Tab-separated table of C-alpha atoms in Angstrom:
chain	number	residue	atom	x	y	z
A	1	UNK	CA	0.000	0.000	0.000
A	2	UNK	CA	1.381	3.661	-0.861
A	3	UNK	CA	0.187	6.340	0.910
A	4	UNK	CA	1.193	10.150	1.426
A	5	UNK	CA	3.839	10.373	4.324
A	6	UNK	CA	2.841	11.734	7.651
A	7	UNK	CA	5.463	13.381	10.612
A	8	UNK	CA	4.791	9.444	12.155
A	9	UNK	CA	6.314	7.865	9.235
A	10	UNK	CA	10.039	10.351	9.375
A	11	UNK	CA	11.782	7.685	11.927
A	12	UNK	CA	11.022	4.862	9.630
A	13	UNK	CA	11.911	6.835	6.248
A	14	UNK	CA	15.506	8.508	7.959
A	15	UNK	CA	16.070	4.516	9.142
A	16	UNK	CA	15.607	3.238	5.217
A	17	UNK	CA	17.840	5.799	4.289
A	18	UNK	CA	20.363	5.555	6.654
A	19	UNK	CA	20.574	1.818	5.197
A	20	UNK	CA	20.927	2.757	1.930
A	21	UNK	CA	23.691	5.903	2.933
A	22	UNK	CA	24.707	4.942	6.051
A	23	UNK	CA	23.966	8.436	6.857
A	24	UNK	CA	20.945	9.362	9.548
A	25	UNK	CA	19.803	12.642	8.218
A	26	UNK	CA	16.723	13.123	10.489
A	27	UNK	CA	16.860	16.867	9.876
A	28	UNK	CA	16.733	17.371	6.062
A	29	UNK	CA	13.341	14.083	5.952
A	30	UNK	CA	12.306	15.975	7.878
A	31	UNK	CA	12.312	19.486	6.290
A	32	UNK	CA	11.511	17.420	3.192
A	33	UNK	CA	8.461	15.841	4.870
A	34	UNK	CA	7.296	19.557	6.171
A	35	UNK	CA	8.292	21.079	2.461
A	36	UNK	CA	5.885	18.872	0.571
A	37	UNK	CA	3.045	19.343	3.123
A	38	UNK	CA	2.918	23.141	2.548
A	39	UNK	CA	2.263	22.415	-1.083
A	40	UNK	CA	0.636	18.877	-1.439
A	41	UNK	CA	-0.928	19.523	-5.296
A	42	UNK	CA	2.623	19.836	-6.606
A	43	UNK	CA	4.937	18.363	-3.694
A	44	UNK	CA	4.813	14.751	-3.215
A	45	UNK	CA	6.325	12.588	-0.256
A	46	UNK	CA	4.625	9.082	-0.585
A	47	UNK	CA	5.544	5.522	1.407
A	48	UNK	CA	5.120	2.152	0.772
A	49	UNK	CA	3.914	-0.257	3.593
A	50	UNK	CA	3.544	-3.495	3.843
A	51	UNK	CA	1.315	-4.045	6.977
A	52	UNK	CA	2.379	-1.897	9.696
A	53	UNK	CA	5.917	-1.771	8.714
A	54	UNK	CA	7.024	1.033	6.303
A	55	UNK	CA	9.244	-0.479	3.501
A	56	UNK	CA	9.802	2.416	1.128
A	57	UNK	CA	9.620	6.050	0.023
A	58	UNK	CA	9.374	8.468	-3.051
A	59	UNK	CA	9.924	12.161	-3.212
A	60	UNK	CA	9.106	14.460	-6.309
A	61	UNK	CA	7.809	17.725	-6.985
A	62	UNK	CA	6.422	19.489	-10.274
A	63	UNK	CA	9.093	21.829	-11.272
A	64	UNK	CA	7.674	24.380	-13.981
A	65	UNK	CA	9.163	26.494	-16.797
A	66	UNK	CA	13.802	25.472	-15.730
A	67	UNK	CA	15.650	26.698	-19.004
A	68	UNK	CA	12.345	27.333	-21.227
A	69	UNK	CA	10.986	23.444	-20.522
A	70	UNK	CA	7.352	22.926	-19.547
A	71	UNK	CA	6.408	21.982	-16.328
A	72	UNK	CA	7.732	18.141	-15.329
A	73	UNK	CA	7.838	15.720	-12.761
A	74	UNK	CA	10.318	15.096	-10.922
A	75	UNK	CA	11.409	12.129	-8.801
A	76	UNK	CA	14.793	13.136	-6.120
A	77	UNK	CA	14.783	10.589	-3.727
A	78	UNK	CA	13.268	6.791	-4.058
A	79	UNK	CA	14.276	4.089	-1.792
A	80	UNK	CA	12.832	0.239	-0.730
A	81	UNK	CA	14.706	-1.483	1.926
A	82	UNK	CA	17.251	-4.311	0.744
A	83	UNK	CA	14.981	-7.361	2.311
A	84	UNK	CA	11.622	-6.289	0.318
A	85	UNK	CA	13.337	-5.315	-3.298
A	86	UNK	CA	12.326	-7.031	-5.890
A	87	UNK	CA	8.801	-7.575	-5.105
A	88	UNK	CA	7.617	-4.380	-7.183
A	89	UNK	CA	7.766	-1.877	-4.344
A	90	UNK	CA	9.493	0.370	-6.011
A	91	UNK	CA	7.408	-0.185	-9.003
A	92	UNK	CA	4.517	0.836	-7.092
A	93	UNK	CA	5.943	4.052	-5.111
A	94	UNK	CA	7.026	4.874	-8.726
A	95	UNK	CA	3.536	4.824	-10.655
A	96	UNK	CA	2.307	6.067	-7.532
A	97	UNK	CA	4.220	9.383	-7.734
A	98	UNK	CA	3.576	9.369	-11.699
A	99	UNK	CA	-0.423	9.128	-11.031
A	100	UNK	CA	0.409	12.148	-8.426
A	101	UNK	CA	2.358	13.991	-11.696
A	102	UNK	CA	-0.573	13.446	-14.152
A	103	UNK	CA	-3.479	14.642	-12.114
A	104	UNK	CA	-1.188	17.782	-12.093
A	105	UNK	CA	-0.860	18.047	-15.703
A	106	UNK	CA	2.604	17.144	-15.505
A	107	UNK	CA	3.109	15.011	-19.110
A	108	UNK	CA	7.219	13.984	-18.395
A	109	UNK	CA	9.086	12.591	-15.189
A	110	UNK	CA	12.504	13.022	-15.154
A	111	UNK	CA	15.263	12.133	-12.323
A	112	UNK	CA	18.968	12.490	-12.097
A	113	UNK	CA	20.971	9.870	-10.523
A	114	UNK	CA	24.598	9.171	-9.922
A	115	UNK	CA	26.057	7.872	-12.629
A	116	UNK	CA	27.434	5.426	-10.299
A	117	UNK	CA	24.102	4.617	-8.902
A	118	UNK	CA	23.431	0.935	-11.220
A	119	UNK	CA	20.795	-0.301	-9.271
A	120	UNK	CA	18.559	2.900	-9.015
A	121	UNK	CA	19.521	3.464	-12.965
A	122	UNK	CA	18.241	0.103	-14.176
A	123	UNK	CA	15.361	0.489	-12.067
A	124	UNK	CA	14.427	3.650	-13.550
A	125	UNK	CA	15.061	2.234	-17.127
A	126	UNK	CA	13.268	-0.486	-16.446
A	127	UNK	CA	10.217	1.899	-16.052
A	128	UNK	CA	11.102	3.107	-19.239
A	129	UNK	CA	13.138	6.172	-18.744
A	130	UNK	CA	15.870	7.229	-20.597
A	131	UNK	CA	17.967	9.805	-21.303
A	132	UNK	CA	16.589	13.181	-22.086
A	133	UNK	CA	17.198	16.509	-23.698
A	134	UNK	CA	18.749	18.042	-20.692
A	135	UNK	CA	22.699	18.080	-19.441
A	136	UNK	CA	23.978	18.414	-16.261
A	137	UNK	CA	26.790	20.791	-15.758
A	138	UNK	CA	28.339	21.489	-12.313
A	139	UNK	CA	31.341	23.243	-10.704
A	140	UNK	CA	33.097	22.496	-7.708
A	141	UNK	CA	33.662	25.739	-5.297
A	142	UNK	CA	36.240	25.017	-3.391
A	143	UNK	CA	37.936	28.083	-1.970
């Protein structure tokens, strides 16, 4: 079941992350949690449970107009803990999030992973994403 995250669910999502980063970042879920509940039509923050236990999360927010595009979907943060991948959880936060994106009028999702990141990669390809018309630039500030 997928269903839009409350402040109850913030221990279990910072605990999935941590086991995915190894970092506990308790503050930022939970400025993320309290960022997509002041604008819940365009600011999504959904989990996946399986009975009482919360198994994964999806974060994405309708970003309109970057660089000339039209408004989009996109996904930043997606995570299903190692014992219950592979049973479609992902899957379903995914087309969960993507439902969220159409009833917005959103028309294209788009994420941007690590290029490191193989297993989050295929899993978005395997939901038929590719590469798009965008390219990311970046420069380091170091002093």
């Amino acid at each position: 079941m997928v269903g839009v995250a409350r402040a109850e669910d913030l221990a279990a999502v910072v605990q999935l992350d941590a086991e995915a980063t190894g970092l506990k970042k308790a503050a930022y879920w939970r400025d993320r949690l309290g960022w997509c509940a002041a604008s819940p039509r365009d600011r999504f923050f959904l989990v996946a449970q399986r009975g009482s236990e919360k198994v994964g999360f999806v974060v994405g927010d309708v970003r309109t107009w970057e660089f000339g595009a039209p408004p989009s979907g996109w996904i930043f943060a997606i995570n299903v803990k190692r014992s219950d991948r592979l049973q479609g959880v992902a899957t379903l936060l995914f087309d969960a999030i993507c439902a969220r994106f159409r009833r917005a009028g959103v028309e294209v999702v788009r994420t941007m992973p690590s290029r490191d990141a193989q297993l989050v990669l295929s899993f978005f390809r395997s939901q038929g994403m590719m590469a798009g018309p965008f390219v990311l630039l970046e420069k380091r500030l170091d002093a």
